[in-house]
PDB file of C-alpha atoms in Angstrom:
ATOM      1  CA  MET A   1      42.280  -4.186 167.366  1.00 47.00           C
ATOM      2  CA  THR A   2      46.011  -3.879 168.659  1.00 49.00           C
ATOM      3  CA  ARG A   3      49.352  -3.626 166.446  1.00 49.00           C
ATOM      4  CA  HIS A   4      50.519  -6.781 168.213  1.00 49.00           C
ATOM      5  CA  PHE A   5      47.071  -8.285 167.150  1.00 49.00           C
ATOM      6  CA  LEU A   6      47.130  -7.038 163.197  1.00 49.00           C
ATOM      7  CA  SER A   7      50.853  -8.632 163.212  1.00 49.00           C
ATOM      8  CA  LEU A   8      49.680 -12.301 164.608  1.00 50.00           C
ATOM      9  CA  LEU A   9      46.669 -11.984 162.181  1.00 54.00           C
ATOM     10  CA  ALA A  10      49.391 -11.330 158.829  1.00 50.00           C
ATOM     11  CA  ALA A  11      51.556 -14.024 160.517  1.00 47.00           C
ATOM     12  CA  VAL A  12      48.542 -16.531 160.829  1.00 52.00           C
ATOM     13  CA  LEU A  13      47.150 -15.363 157.096  1.00 49.00           C
ATOM     14  CA  MET A  14      50.200 -14.868 155.221  1.00 43.00           C
ATOM     15  CA  PRO A  15      51.760 -18.121 154.621  1.00 45.00           C
ATOM     16  CA  ALA A  16      48.566 -19.354 152.827  1.00 41.00           C
ATOM     17  CA  LEU A  17      47.550 -15.947 151.385  1.00 38.00           C
ATOM     18  CA  LEU A  18      50.460 -15.833 148.551  1.00 42.00           C
ATOM     19  CA  PRO A  19      49.242 -14.439 146.138  1.00 51.00           C
ATOM     20  CA  ALA A  20      46.317 -13.041 147.720  1.00 75.00           C
ATOM     21  CA  ARG A  21      43.085 -12.720 145.720  1.00 88.00           C
ATOM     22  CA  ASP A  22      40.421 -10.599 147.286  1.00 95.00           C
ATOM     23  CA  VAL A  23      36.974 -10.551 146.199  1.00 97.00           C
ATOM     24  CA  ASP A  24      33.889  -8.498 147.131  1.00 97.00           C
ATOM     25  CA  LEU A  25      30.542 -10.945 147.168  1.00 98.00           C
ATOM     26  CA  ALA A  26      28.266  -8.375 146.028  1.00 97.00           C
ATOM     27  CA  GLY A  27      30.313  -6.630 143.633  1.00 96.00           C
ATOM     28  CA  ASP A  28      32.398 -10.022 142.252  1.00 97.00           C
ATOM     29  CA  TYR A  29      29.529 -12.237 142.586  1.00 97.00           C
ATOM     30  CA  HIS A  30      26.329 -10.145 142.171  1.00 97.00           C
ATOM     31  CA  ALA A  31      25.030 -11.560 145.526  1.00 97.00           C
ATOM     32  CA  LYS A  32      22.183  -9.486 147.075  1.00 95.00           C
ATOM     33  CA  ALA A  33      22.633  -7.874 150.191  1.00 96.00           C
ATOM     34  CA  ASP A  34      18.863  -6.952 151.184  1.00 96.00           C
ATOM     35  CA  GLY A  35      18.366 -10.250 152.888  1.00 95.00           C
ATOM     36  CA  SER A  36      15.788 -10.957 150.503  1.00 93.00           C
ATOM     37  CA  VAL A  37      17.321 -14.045 148.763  1.00 96.00           C
ATOM     38  CA  LYS A  38      19.759 -16.714 149.996  1.00 97.00           C
ATOM     39  CA  VAL A  39      23.269 -16.009 149.064  1.00 98.00           C
ATOM     40  CA  THR A  40      24.591 -19.616 150.350  1.00 98.00           C
ATOM     41  CA  GLN A  41      25.974 -20.861 146.552  1.00 98.00           C
ATOM     42  CA  LYS A  42      27.703 -17.560 145.905  1.00 98.00           C
ATOM     43  CA  LEU A  43      29.202 -17.101 149.386  1.00 98.00           C
ATOM     44  CA  GLN A  44      30.707 -21.099 148.790  1.00 98.00           C
ATOM     45  CA  LYS A  45      31.732 -20.231 145.466  1.00 98.00           C
ATOM     46  CA  ALA A  46      33.775 -17.052 146.444  1.00 98.00           C
ATOM     47  CA  ILE A  47      35.431 -18.963 149.261  1.00 98.00           C
ATOM     48  CA  ASP A  48      36.282 -22.043 147.196  1.00 97.00           C
ATOM     49  CA  ASP A  49      37.597 -19.911 144.206  1.00 97.00           C
ATOM     50  CA  VAL A  50      39.779 -17.703 146.535  1.00 97.00           C
ATOM     51  CA  SER A  51      41.277 -20.715 148.465  1.00 97.00           C
ATOM     52  CA  ARG A  52      41.841 -22.499 144.875  1.00 96.00           C
ATOM     53  CA  SER A  53      43.998 -19.233 143.739  1.00 95.00           C
ATOM     54  CA  GLY A  54      46.176 -19.594 146.734  1.00 94.00           C
ATOM     55  CA  GLY A  55      44.315 -17.840 149.518  1.00 96.00           C
ATOM     56  CA  GLY A  56      42.714 -14.248 150.146  1.00 97.00           C
ATOM     57  CA  ARG A  57      39.820 -12.589 151.477  1.00 97.00           C
ATOM     58  CA  VAL A  58      36.358 -12.748 150.987  1.00 98.00           C
ATOM     59  CA  THR A  59      34.244  -9.459 151.685  1.00 98.00           C
ATOM     60  CA  LEU A  60      30.719  -8.994 152.785  1.00 98.00           C
ATOM     61  CA  SER A  61      30.197  -5.033 152.377  1.00 96.00           C
ATOM     62  CA  ALA A  62      27.371  -3.040 153.437  1.00 91.00           C
ATOM     63  CA  GLY A  63      24.138  -4.771 153.603  1.00 97.00           C
ATOM     64  CA  THR A  64      22.435  -8.013 155.000  1.00 98.00           C
ATOM     65  CA  PHE A  65      23.439 -11.186 153.243  1.00 98.00           C
ATOM     66  CA  LEU A  66      20.746 -14.371 153.849  1.00 98.00           C
ATOM     67  CA  SER A  67      22.885 -17.629 154.161  1.00 97.00           C
ATOM     68  CA  GLY A  68      22.706 -21.168 154.814  1.00 96.00           C
ATOM     69  CA  PRO A  69      25.589 -23.264 155.959  1.00 96.00           C
ATOM     70  CA  VAL A  70      29.142 -22.525 154.130  1.00 97.00           C
ATOM     71  CA  GLN A  71      32.409 -24.217 154.682  1.00 97.00           C
ATOM     72  CA  LEU A  72      35.549 -22.278 155.277  1.00 98.00           C
ATOM     73  CA  ARG A  73      38.610 -23.373 153.354  1.00 97.00           C
ATOM     74  CA  ASP A  74      42.365 -23.069 153.492  1.00 98.00           C
ATOM     75  CA  GLY A  75      44.053 -19.597 153.408  1.00 97.00           C
ATOM     76  CA  VAL A  76      40.427 -17.665 153.357  1.00 98.00           C
ATOM     77  CA  GLU A  77      39.618 -14.484 155.313  1.00 98.00           C
ATOM     78  CA  LEU A  78      35.861 -14.282 155.786  1.00 98.00           C
ATOM     79  CA  HIS A  79      35.806 -10.603 155.700  1.00 98.00           C
ATOM     80  CA  ILE A  80      32.479  -9.116 157.168  1.00 98.00           C
ATOM     81  CA  ALA A  81      32.518  -5.087 156.776  1.00 98.00           C
ATOM     82  CA  SER A  82      31.491  -2.266 158.710  1.00 97.00           C
ATOM     83  CA  GLY A  83      27.359  -2.261 158.089  1.00 97.00           C
ATOM     84  CA  ALA A  84      27.315  -5.744 156.703  1.00 98.00           C
ATOM     85  CA  ARG A  85      25.283  -8.280 158.295  1.00 98.00           C
ATOM     86  CA  LEU A  86      25.649 -12.404 157.772  1.00 98.00           C
ATOM     87  CA  LEU A  87      22.391 -13.316 158.468  1.00 97.00           C
ATOM     88  CA  ALA A  88      21.626 -17.287 159.208  1.00 96.00           C
ATOM     89  CA  SER A  89      18.826 -18.992 157.490  1.00 95.00           C
ATOM     90  CA  ASP A  90      15.987 -19.217 159.595  1.00 92.00           C
ATOM     91  CA  GLU A  91      15.257 -22.869 157.890  1.00 92.00           C
ATOM     92  CA  LEU A  92      16.412 -26.006 159.690  1.00 88.00           C
ATOM     93  CA  SER A  93      16.208 -28.135 156.662  1.00 90.00           C
ATOM     94  CA  ASP A  94      19.296 -26.067 155.549  1.00 92.00           C
ATOM     95  CA  TYR A  95      21.342 -27.438 158.482  1.00 90.00           C
ATOM     96  CA  THR A  96      22.071 -30.774 157.593  1.00 87.00           C
ATOM     97  CA  ASP A  97      25.470 -32.522 159.115  1.00 82.00           C
ATOM     98  CA  PRO A  98      28.315 -32.361 157.112  1.00 84.00           C
ATOM     99  CA  GLN A  99      30.728 -35.394 156.585  1.00 83.00           C
ATOM    100  CA  PHE A 100      33.811 -33.742 158.673  1.00 86.00           C
ATOM    101  CA  ARG A 101      36.979 -35.851 158.320  1.00 85.00           C
ATOM    102  CA  HIS A 102      38.243 -34.865 161.687  1.00 85.00           C
ATOM    103  CA  VAL A 103      35.223 -35.663 163.978  1.00 84.00           C
ATOM    104  CA  SER A 104      32.517 -38.611 164.111  1.00 81.00           C
ATOM    105  CA  THR A 105      28.848 -36.470 164.248  1.00 76.00           C
ATOM    106  CA  ASP A 106      27.608 -39.695 166.579  1.00 72.00           C
ATOM    107  CA  ALA A 107      30.676 -38.788 169.207  1.00 75.00           C
ATOM    108  CA  LEU A 108      29.438 -34.969 169.578  1.00 77.00           C
ATOM    109  CA  PRO A 109      27.128 -33.454 171.881  1.00 76.00           C
ATOM    110  CA  ARG A 110      23.494 -33.944 170.579  1.00 75.00           C
ATOM    111  CA  SER A 111      25.099 -36.470 167.931  1.00 74.00           C
ATOM    112  CA  ARG A 112      24.788 -33.324 165.628  1.00 79.00           C
ATOM    113  CA  SER A 113      27.474 -31.604 163.480  1.00 82.00           C
ATOM    114  CA  ALA A 114      25.732 -28.644 161.475  1.00 85.00           C
ATOM    115  CA  ALA A 115      26.920 -25.158 161.857  1.00 91.00           C
ATOM    116  CA  MET A 116      26.366 -22.009 159.761  1.00 95.00           C
ATOM    117  CA  ILE A 117      30.152 -21.405 159.480  1.00 97.00           C
ATOM    118  CA  TRP A 118      32.394 -24.858 159.210  1.00 95.00           C
ATOM    119  CA  ALA A 119      35.856 -25.806 158.660  1.00 97.00           C
ATOM    120  CA  ASP A 120      37.281 -29.294 158.422  1.00 96.00           C
ATOM    121  CA  GLU A 121      41.087 -29.353 159.058  1.00 97.00           C
ATOM    122  CA  ALA A 122      41.717 -26.316 157.339  1.00 97.00           C
ATOM    123  CA  LYS A 123      44.624 -24.038 157.480  1.00 97.00           C
ATOM    124  CA  HIS A 124      45.364 -20.111 157.703  1.00 97.00           C
ATOM    125  CA  ILE A 125      41.801 -19.259 157.807  1.00 97.00           C
ATOM    126  CA  ALA A 126      39.922 -16.361 159.576  1.00 98.00           C
ATOM    127  CA  ILE A 127      36.811 -14.401 160.467  1.00 98.00           C
ATOM    128  CA  THR A 128      37.258 -10.593 160.981  1.00 98.00           C
ATOM    129  CA  GLY A 129      35.083  -7.684 161.588  1.00 96.00           C
ATOM    130  CA  PRO A 130      33.614  -5.261 162.231  1.00 97.00           C
ATOM    131  CA  GLY A 131      30.233  -6.284 161.072  1.00 98.00           C
ATOM    132  CA  THR A 132      27.843  -8.682 162.344  1.00 98.00           C
ATOM    133  CA  ILE A 133      26.897 -12.359 162.143  1.00 98.00           C
ATOM    134  CA  ASP A 134      23.467 -12.678 162.804  1.00 97.00           C
ATOM    135  CA  GLY A 135      22.421 -16.058 164.251  1.00 95.00           C
ATOM    136  CA  ASN A 136      18.534 -15.679 163.331  1.00 94.00           C
ATOM    137  CA  GLY A 137      17.966 -17.068 166.830  1.00 91.00           C
ATOM    138  CA  ALA A 138      14.121 -15.586 167.197  1.00 91.00           C
ATOM    139  CA  SER A 139      12.871 -18.051 164.830  1.00 89.00           C
ATOM    140  CA  HIS A 140      14.284 -20.733 166.497  1.00 90.00           C
ATOM    141  CA  VAL A 141      12.557 -20.188 169.788  1.00 91.00           C
ATOM    142  CA  ARG A 142       9.497 -19.726 171.267  1.00 91.00           C
ATOM    143  CA  PRO A 143       8.047 -18.165 174.762  1.00 91.00           C
ATOM    144  CA  LYS A 144       8.108 -21.326 177.191  1.00 87.00           C
ATOM    145  CA  THR A 145       4.662 -22.996 177.671  1.00 80.00           C
ATOM    146  CA  GLY A 146       5.640 -25.688 180.644  1.00 71.00           C
ATOM    147  CA  SER A 147       7.717 -25.925 183.249  1.00 67.00           C
ATOM    148  CA  GLY A 148      10.502 -27.031 180.934  1.00 62.00           C
ATOM    149  CA  TRP A 149      14.344 -27.766 181.659  1.00 63.00           C
ATOM    150  CA  LYS A 150      15.961 -25.392 183.803  1.00 68.00           C
ATOM    151  CA  GLY A 151      14.624 -21.470 184.369  1.00 80.00           C
ATOM    152  CA  TRP A 152      14.940 -19.788 181.158  1.00 86.00           C
ATOM    153  CA  PRO A 153      11.460 -18.226 179.814  1.00 88.00           C
ATOM    154  CA  TYR A 154      12.333 -19.494 176.053  1.00 89.00           C
ATOM    155  CA  GLU A 155      12.576 -22.920 174.880  1.00 87.00           C
ATOM    156  CA  ARG A 156      13.485 -24.528 171.261  1.00 88.00           C
ATOM    157  CA  ILE A 157      10.920 -24.945 168.663  1.00 88.00           C
ATOM    158  CA  THR A 158      12.389 -28.183 167.771  1.00 84.00           C
ATOM    159  CA  ALA A 159      13.914 -30.916 170.023  1.00 82.00           C
ATOM    160  CA  PRO A 160      17.541 -30.194 170.885  1.00 79.00           C
ATOM    161  CA  ARG A 161      18.951 -33.194 168.709  1.00 76.00           C
ATOM    162  CA  GLU A 162      16.709 -31.400 165.715  1.00 79.00           C
ATOM    163  CA  SER A 163      17.845 -27.675 166.266  1.00 78.00           C
ATOM    164  CA  LEU A 164      21.052 -26.060 165.061  1.00 84.00           C
ATOM    165  CA  PRO A 165      23.982 -26.872 167.604  1.00 85.00           C
ATOM    166  CA  ARG A 166      26.524 -24.370 166.749  1.00 89.00           C
ATOM    167  CA  LEU A 167      26.902 -21.251 164.942  1.00 94.00           C
ATOM    168  CA  VAL A 168      30.839 -21.709 164.160  1.00 96.00           C
ATOM    169  CA  PHE A 169      32.330 -24.817 164.063  1.00 95.00           C
ATOM    170  CA  PHE A 170      35.925 -25.547 163.662  1.00 97.00           C
ATOM    171  CA  ALA A 171      37.321 -29.057 163.947  1.00 94.00           C
ATOM    172  CA  GLY A 172      41.055 -30.299 163.483  1.00 95.00           C
ATOM    173  CA  CYS A 173      41.961 -26.835 162.022  1.00 97.00           C
ATOM    174  CA  SER A 174      45.257 -24.574 162.668  1.00 98.00           C
ATOM    175  CA  ASP A 175      46.305 -21.257 162.400  1.00 98.00           C
ATOM    176  CA  VAL A 176      42.933 -19.650 163.147  1.00 98.00           C
ATOM    177  CA  ALA A 177      42.212 -16.221 163.645  1.00 98.00           C
ATOM    178  CA  ILE A 178      38.772 -14.408 164.871  1.00 98.00           C
ATOM    179  CA  SER A 179      38.907 -10.787 165.272  1.00 97.00           C
ATOM    180  CA  GLY A 180      36.499  -7.787 165.755  1.00 98.00           C
ATOM    181  CA  ILE A 181      33.483  -9.850 164.706  1.00 98.00           C
ATOM    182  CA  HIS A 182      30.244  -9.102 166.402  1.00 98.00           C
ATOM    183  CA  VAL A 183      27.910 -12.044 166.922  1.00 97.00           C
ATOM    184  CA  THR A 184      23.907 -11.912 167.902  1.00 96.00           C
ATOM    185  CA  ASN A 185      20.557 -13.483 167.983  1.00 94.00           C
ATOM    186  CA  LEU A 186      22.262 -17.273 168.723  1.00 92.00           C
ATOM    187  CA  PRO A 187      19.963 -19.818 168.005  1.00 89.00           C
ATOM    188  CA  ALA A 188      20.018 -21.114 171.182  1.00 85.00           C
ATOM    189  CA  GLY A 189      23.142 -22.830 170.751  1.00 86.00           C
ATOM    190  CA  TRP A 190      26.916 -22.485 170.948  1.00 90.00           C
ATOM    191  CA  CYS A 191      28.262 -20.065 169.430  1.00 95.00           C
ATOM    192  CA  PHE A 192      31.796 -21.063 168.307  1.00 97.00           C
ATOM    193  CA  TRP A 193      32.728 -24.357 168.969  1.00 94.00           C
ATOM    194  CA  VAL A 194      36.614 -25.306 168.515  1.00 96.00           C
ATOM    195  CA  HIS A 195      37.568 -28.830 168.448  1.00 94.00           C
ATOM    196  CA  ASP A 196      41.309 -30.237 168.540  1.00 95.00           C
ATOM    197  CA  CYS A 197      42.644 -27.253 166.654  1.00 97.00           C
ATOM    198  CA  ASP A 198      46.188 -25.622 166.940  1.00 97.00           C
ATOM    199  CA  ARG A 199      47.191 -21.829 167.454  1.00 97.00           C
ATOM    200  CA  VAL A 200      43.608 -20.097 167.379  1.00 98.00           C
ATOM    201  CA  ARG A 201      43.309 -16.531 168.455  1.00 98.00           C
ATOM    202  CA  PHE A 202      40.325 -14.670 169.422  1.00 98.00           C
ATOM    203  CA  ASP A 203      40.331 -10.812 169.601  1.00 98.00           C
ATOM    204  CA  GLY A 204      38.250  -7.993 170.031  1.00 98.00           C
ATOM    205  CA  CYS A 205      35.180 -10.000 169.640  1.00 98.00           C
ATOM    206  CA  THR A 206      31.621  -9.155 170.753  1.00 98.00           C
ATOM    207  CA  ILE A 207      28.967 -12.122 171.428  1.00 97.00           C
ATOM    208  CA  LEU A 208      25.680 -10.755 172.537  1.00 96.00           C
ATOM    209  CA  ALA A 209      23.244 -13.670 173.230  1.00 93.00           C
ATOM    210  CA  ASP A 210      19.533 -13.504 174.389  1.00 92.00           C
ATOM    211  CA  VAL A 211      20.285 -14.689 177.910  1.00 92.00           C
ATOM    212  CA  ARG A 212      16.196 -15.749 178.016  1.00 91.00           C
ATOM    213  CA  TYR A 213      17.649 -18.588 175.768  1.00 91.00           C
ATOM    214  CA  PRO A 214      18.765 -21.692 176.709  1.00 88.00           C
ATOM    215  CA  ASN A 215      22.342 -23.062 175.808  1.00 85.00           C
ATOM    216  CA  ASN A 216      23.478 -19.663 174.245  1.00 88.00           C
ATOM    217  CA  ASP A 217      27.009 -20.301 175.216  1.00 92.00           C
ATOM    218  CA  GLY A 218      30.324 -18.024 173.801  1.00 96.00           C
ATOM    219  CA  ILE A 219      33.185 -20.015 173.114  1.00 97.00           C
ATOM    220  CA  HIS A 220      34.056 -23.776 173.948  1.00 95.00           C
ATOM    221  CA  ILE A 221      37.403 -24.615 173.710  1.00 96.00           C
ATOM    222  CA  ASN A 222      37.727 -28.409 173.267  1.00 93.00           C
ATOM    223  CA  CYS A 223      40.872 -30.696 173.364  1.00 93.00           C
ATOM    224  CA  SER A 224      42.741 -27.916 171.752  1.00 96.00           C
ATOM    225  CA  ARG A 225      45.977 -26.095 171.916  1.00 96.00           C
ATOM    226  CA  ASP A 226      47.457 -22.695 172.285  1.00 97.00           C
ATOM    227  CA  VAL A 227      44.387 -21.041 172.195  1.00 98.00           C
ATOM    228  CA  HIS A 228      44.204 -17.310 172.942  1.00 97.00           C
ATOM    229  CA  VAL A 229      41.141 -15.621 173.918  1.00 98.00           C
ATOM    230  CA  SER A 230      41.500 -11.501 174.616  1.00 97.00           C
ATOM    231  CA  ASN A 231      39.907  -8.213 174.719  1.00 98.00           C
ATOM    232  CA  CYS A 232      36.266  -9.798 174.052  1.00 98.00           C
ATOM    233  CA  ASN A 233      32.830  -9.116 175.317  1.00 98.00           C
ATOM    234  CA  ILE A 234      30.688 -12.117 175.670  1.00 97.00           C
ATOM    235  CA  GLU A 235      26.837 -12.002 177.272  1.00 96.00           C
ATOM    236  CA  THR A 236      25.165 -14.853 177.003  1.00 93.00           C
ATOM    237  CA  GLY A 237      22.277 -17.130 178.634  1.00 87.00           C
ATOM    238  CA  ASP A 238      24.656 -19.776 179.944  1.00 90.00           C
ATOM    239  CA  ASP A 239      28.449 -20.222 179.835  1.00 93.00           C
ATOM    240  CA  CYS A 240      30.637 -17.650 178.405  1.00 95.00           C
ATOM    241  CA  ILE A 241      34.144 -19.416 177.988  1.00 96.00           C
ATOM    242  CA  VAL A 242      33.927 -23.267 178.392  1.00 94.00           C
ATOM    243  CA  LEU A 243      37.426 -25.145 178.553  1.00 94.00           C
ATOM    244  CA  ARG A 244      36.254 -29.188 177.700  1.00 89.00           C
ATOM    245  CA  ALA A 245      37.460 -32.504 176.772  1.00 88.00           C
ATOM    246  CA  ASN A 246      34.919 -33.748 175.038  1.00 76.00           C
ATOM    247  CA  SER A 247      36.987 -36.116 172.425  1.00 68.00           C
TER     248      SER A 247
END
């Protein structure tokens, strides 16, 4: 990460992070890091506690943290440390559509708003690495048995409107930083979706999707302003970066 981006990240976060509170999910909230038990409730509580206290960092230290969807809130940096993996739940029943204030679910592509990590009108938020977000995509697809739609050799197990449409979804957010994170194993869906947001920075991110899966897009920038993408490595089965106006 460049010195310029470190300064930018500090500028994005600091207004909401005074006084800062830093917590470790395993150490402070006793979350298991062996991938065997979902830590969804503990991770959400850590995010909520840090946001209520004025902001700060929630760290996932080394290990595998299995989780369903969580909401990122004002002033919180979700930091996935080296050797840590945030593993998305493989149970589709976990991914219900949140009640967003900023967007109508019916107006979205596939008429779904579900995501692994989501934020609704949040300010001064961040997801940082160098750890990994694993979308657990292999559990959501199967080898294609018929001609199907287009040429991908794999297909979704469920219909598109029943599958997980996005891994990370920001709606109506401002001052967002995504830095140094590795994302892999997308579940035949879009990775980052930035909807009607202001001042968003992607820097030094890696998105490696299985190119055999359908619609493994990287970053969708929709109806947003002042969005910068730099120093990123994106490999997908469909679009890498999309500028769109789906309002």
